[in-house]
PDB file of C-alpha atoms in Angstrom:
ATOM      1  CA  UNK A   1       0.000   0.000   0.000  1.00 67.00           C
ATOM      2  CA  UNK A   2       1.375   3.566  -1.015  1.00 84.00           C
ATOM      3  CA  UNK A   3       0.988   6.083   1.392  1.00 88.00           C
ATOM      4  CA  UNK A   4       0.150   8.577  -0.678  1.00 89.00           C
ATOM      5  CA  UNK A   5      -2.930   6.840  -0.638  1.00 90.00           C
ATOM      6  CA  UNK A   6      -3.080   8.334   3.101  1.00 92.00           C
ATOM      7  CA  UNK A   7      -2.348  11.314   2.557  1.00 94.00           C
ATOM      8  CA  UNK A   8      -3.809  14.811   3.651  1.00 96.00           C
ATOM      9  CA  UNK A   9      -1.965  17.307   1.192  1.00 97.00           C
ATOM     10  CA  UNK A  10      -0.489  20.489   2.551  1.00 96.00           C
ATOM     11  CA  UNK A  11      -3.353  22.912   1.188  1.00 96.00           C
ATOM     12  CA  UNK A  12      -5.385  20.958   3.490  1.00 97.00           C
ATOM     13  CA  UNK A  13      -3.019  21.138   6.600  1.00 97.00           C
ATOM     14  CA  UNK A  14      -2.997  23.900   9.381  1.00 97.00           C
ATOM     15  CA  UNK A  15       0.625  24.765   9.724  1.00 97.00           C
ATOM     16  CA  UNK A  16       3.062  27.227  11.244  1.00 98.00           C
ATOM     17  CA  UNK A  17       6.148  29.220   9.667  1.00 97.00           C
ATOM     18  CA  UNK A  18       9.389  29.163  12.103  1.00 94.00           C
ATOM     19  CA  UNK A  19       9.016  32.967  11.685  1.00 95.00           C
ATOM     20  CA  UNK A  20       5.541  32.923  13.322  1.00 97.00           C
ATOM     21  CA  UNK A  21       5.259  34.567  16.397  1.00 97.00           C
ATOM     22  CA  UNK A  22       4.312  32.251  19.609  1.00 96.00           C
ATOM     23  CA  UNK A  23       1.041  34.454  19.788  1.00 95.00           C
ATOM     24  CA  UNK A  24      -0.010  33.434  15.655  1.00 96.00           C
ATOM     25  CA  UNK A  25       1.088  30.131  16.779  1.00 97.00           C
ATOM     26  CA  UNK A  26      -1.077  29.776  19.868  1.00 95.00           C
ATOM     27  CA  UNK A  27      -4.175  32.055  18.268  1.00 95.00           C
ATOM     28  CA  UNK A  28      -3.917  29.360  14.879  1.00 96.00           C
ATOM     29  CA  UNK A  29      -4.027  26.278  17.335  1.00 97.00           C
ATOM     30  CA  UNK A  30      -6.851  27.770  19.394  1.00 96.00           C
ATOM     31  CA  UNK A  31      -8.871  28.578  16.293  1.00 97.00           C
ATOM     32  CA  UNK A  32      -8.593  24.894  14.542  1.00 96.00           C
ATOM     33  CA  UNK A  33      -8.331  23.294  18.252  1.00 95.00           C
ATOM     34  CA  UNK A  34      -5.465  21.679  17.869  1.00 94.00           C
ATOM     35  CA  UNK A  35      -2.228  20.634  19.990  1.00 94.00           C
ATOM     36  CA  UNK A  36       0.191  20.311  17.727  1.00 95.00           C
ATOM     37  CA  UNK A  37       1.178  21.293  14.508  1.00 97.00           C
ATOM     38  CA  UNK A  38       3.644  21.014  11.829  1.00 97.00           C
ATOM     39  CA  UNK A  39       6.562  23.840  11.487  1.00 97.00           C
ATOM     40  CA  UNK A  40       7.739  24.597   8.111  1.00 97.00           C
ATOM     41  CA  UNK A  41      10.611  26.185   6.870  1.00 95.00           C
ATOM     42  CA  UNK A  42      11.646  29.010   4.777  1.00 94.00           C
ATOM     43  CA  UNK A  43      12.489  26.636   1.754  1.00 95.00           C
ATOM     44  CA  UNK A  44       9.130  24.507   2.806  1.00 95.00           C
ATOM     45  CA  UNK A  45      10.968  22.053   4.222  1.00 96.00           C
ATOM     46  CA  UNK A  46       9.205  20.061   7.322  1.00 96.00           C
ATOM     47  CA  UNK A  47      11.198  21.554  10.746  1.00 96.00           C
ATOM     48  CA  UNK A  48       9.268  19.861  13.174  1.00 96.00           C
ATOM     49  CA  UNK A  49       6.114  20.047  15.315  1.00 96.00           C
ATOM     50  CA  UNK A  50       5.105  22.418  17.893  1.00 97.00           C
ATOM     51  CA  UNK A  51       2.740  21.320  20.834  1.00 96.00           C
ATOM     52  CA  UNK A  52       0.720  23.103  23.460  1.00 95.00           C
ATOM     53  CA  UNK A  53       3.153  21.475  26.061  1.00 95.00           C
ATOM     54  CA  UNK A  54       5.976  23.467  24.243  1.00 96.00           C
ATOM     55  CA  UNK A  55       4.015  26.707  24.236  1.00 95.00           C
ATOM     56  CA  UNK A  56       3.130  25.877  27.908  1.00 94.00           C
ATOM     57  CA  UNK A  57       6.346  25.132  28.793  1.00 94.00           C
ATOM     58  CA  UNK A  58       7.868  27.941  26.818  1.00 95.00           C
ATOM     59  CA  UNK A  59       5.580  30.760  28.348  1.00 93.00           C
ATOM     60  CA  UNK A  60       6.378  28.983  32.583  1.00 93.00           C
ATOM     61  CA  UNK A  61      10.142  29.353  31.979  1.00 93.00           C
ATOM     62  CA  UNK A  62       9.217  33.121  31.225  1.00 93.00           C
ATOM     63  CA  UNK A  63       7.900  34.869  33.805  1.00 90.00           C
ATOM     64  CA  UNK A  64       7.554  38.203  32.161  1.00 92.00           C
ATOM     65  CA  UNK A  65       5.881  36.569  28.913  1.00 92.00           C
ATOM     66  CA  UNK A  66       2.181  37.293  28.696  1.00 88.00           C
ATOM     67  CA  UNK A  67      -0.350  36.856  25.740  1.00 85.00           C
ATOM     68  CA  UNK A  68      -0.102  40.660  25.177  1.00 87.00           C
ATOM     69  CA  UNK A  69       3.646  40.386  24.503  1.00 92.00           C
ATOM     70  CA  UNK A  70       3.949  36.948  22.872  1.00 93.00           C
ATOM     71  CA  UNK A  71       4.028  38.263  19.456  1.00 94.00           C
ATOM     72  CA  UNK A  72       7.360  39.894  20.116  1.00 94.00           C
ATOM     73  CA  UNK A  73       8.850  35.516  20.437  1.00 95.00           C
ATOM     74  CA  UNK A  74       9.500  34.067  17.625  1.00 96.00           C
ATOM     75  CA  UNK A  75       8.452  30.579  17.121  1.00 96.00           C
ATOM     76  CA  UNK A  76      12.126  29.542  16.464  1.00 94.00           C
ATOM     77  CA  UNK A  77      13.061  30.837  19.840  1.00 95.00           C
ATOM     78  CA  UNK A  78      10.402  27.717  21.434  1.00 96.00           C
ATOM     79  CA  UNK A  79      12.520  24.630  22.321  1.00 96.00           C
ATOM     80  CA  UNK A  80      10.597  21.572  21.029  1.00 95.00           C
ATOM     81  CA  UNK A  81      10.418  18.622  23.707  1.00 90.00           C
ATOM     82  CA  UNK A  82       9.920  15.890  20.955  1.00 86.00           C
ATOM     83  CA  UNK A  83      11.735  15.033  17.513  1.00 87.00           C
ATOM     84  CA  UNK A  84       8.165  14.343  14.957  1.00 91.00           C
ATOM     85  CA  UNK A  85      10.285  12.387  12.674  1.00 93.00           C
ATOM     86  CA  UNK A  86       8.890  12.847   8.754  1.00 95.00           C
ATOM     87  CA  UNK A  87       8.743  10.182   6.298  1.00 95.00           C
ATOM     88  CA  UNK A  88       9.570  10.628   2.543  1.00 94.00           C
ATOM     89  CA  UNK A  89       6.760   9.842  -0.058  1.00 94.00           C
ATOM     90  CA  UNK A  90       7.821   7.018  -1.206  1.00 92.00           C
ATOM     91  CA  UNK A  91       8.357   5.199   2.428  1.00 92.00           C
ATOM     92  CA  UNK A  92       6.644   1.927   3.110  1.00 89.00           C
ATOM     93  CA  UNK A  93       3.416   1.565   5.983  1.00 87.00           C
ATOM     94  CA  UNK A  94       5.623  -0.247   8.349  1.00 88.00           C
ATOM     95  CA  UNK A  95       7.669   3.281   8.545  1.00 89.00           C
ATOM     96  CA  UNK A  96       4.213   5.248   8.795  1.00 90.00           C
ATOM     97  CA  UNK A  97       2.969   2.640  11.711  1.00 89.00           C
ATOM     98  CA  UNK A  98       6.349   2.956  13.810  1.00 90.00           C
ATOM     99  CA  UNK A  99       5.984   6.807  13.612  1.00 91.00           C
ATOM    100  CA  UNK A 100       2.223   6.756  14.623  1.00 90.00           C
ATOM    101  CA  UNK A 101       3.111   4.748  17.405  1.00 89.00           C
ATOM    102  CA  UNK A 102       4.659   7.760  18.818  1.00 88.00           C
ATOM    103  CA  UNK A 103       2.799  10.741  16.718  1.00 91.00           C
ATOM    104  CA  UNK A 104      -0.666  12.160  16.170  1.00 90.00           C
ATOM    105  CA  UNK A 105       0.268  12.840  12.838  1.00 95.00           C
ATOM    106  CA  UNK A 106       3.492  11.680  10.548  1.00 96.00           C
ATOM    107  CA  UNK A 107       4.560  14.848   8.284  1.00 97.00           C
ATOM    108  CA  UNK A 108       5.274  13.324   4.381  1.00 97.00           C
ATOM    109  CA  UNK A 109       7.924  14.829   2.540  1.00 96.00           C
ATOM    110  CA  UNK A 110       9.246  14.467  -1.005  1.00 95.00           C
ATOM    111  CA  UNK A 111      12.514  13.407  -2.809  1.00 92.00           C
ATOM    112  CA  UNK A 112      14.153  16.717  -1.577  1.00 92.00           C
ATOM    113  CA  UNK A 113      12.507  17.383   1.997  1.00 91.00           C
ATOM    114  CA  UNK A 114      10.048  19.918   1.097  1.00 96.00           C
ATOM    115  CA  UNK A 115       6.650  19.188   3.030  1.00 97.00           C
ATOM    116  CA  UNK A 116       3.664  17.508   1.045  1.00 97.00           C
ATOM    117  CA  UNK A 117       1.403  16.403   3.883  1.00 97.00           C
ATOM    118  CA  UNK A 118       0.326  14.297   7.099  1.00 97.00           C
ATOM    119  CA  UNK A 119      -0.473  11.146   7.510  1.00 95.00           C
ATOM    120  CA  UNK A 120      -3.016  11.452  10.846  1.00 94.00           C
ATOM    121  CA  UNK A 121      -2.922   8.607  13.238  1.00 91.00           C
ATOM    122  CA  UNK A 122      -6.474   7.588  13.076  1.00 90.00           C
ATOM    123  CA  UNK A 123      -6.152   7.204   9.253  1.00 89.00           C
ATOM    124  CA  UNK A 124      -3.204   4.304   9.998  1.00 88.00           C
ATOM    125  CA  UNK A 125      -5.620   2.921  13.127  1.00 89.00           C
ATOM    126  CA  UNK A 126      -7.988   2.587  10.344  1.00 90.00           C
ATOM    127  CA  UNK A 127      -6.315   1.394   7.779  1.00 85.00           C
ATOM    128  CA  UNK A 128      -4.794  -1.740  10.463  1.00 85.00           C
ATOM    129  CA  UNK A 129      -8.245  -2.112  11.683  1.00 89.00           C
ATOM    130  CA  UNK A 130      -8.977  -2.934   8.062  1.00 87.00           C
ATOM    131  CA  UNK A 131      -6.704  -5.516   7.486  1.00 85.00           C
ATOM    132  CA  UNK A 132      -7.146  -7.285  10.729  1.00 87.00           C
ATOM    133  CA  UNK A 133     -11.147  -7.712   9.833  1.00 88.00           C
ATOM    134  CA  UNK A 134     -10.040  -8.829   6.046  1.00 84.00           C
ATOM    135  CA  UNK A 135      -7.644 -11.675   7.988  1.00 74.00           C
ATOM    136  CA  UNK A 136     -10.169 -12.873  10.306  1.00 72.00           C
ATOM    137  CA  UNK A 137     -12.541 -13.016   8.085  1.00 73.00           C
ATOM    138  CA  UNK A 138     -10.504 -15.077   5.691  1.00 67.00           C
ATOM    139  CA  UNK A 139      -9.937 -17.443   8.615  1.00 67.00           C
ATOM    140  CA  UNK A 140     -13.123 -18.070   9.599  1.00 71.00           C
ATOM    141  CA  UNK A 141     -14.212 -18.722   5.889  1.00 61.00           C
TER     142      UNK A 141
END
């Protein structure tokens, strides 16, 4: 199975420049109610994923930081507790599955890094859920 098949194309995706400022970033994930999203690059390369627990973590370190002044942080300045690792196009589903394991979405990338998509978790749930109902029905025939 291609992934591609999977895939939720970046017109469709809710994501964040690096050059964003933490309040865009927090007002965008408010809006679509989401806690993470991807992080692209100037070249539209994938550069990682931002959560709410980064934001969160972010603004407690600063004391002084307060919604009023959080447009003058730069996303880039946010450390990022976890590593989102991105798979390439053309990458197999056991690569997607690993990744989900630990992901609630697995950025897609092509041949030279730029970002084409997500694969979301529940997509790969259902997908697995798919082919475990195909096997047991095939044994019980």
């Amino acid at each position: 199975m291609n992934i591609a098949f999977f895939l939720l194309p970046k017109q469709d995706v809710i994501t964040v420049t690096q050059e964003a400022t933490l309040r865009q970033t927090l007002e965008k994930m408010e809006h679509h109610r989401y806690t993470a999203v991807p992080i692209i690059d100037e070249h539209g390369g994938y550069a990682g994923t931002v959560t709410e627990g980064d934001l969160l973590w972010f603004m407690k370190s600063r004391p002084d930081l307060t919604f009023e002044n959080a447009n003058k942080v730069k996303l880039s300045e946010v450390p990022l507790r976890l590593n989102n690792r991105s798979v390439q196009i053309d990458s197999n589903m056991g690569d997607l599955i690993t990744l989900a394991k630990a992901q609630n979405f697995v950025p897609v990338v092509d041949d030279i890094g730029r970002f084409i998509g997500i694969v979301r978790r529940s997509e790969i749930i259902d997908y697995c859920q798919t082919i475990m109902q195909q096997g047991q029905t095939a044994m019980e025939a």
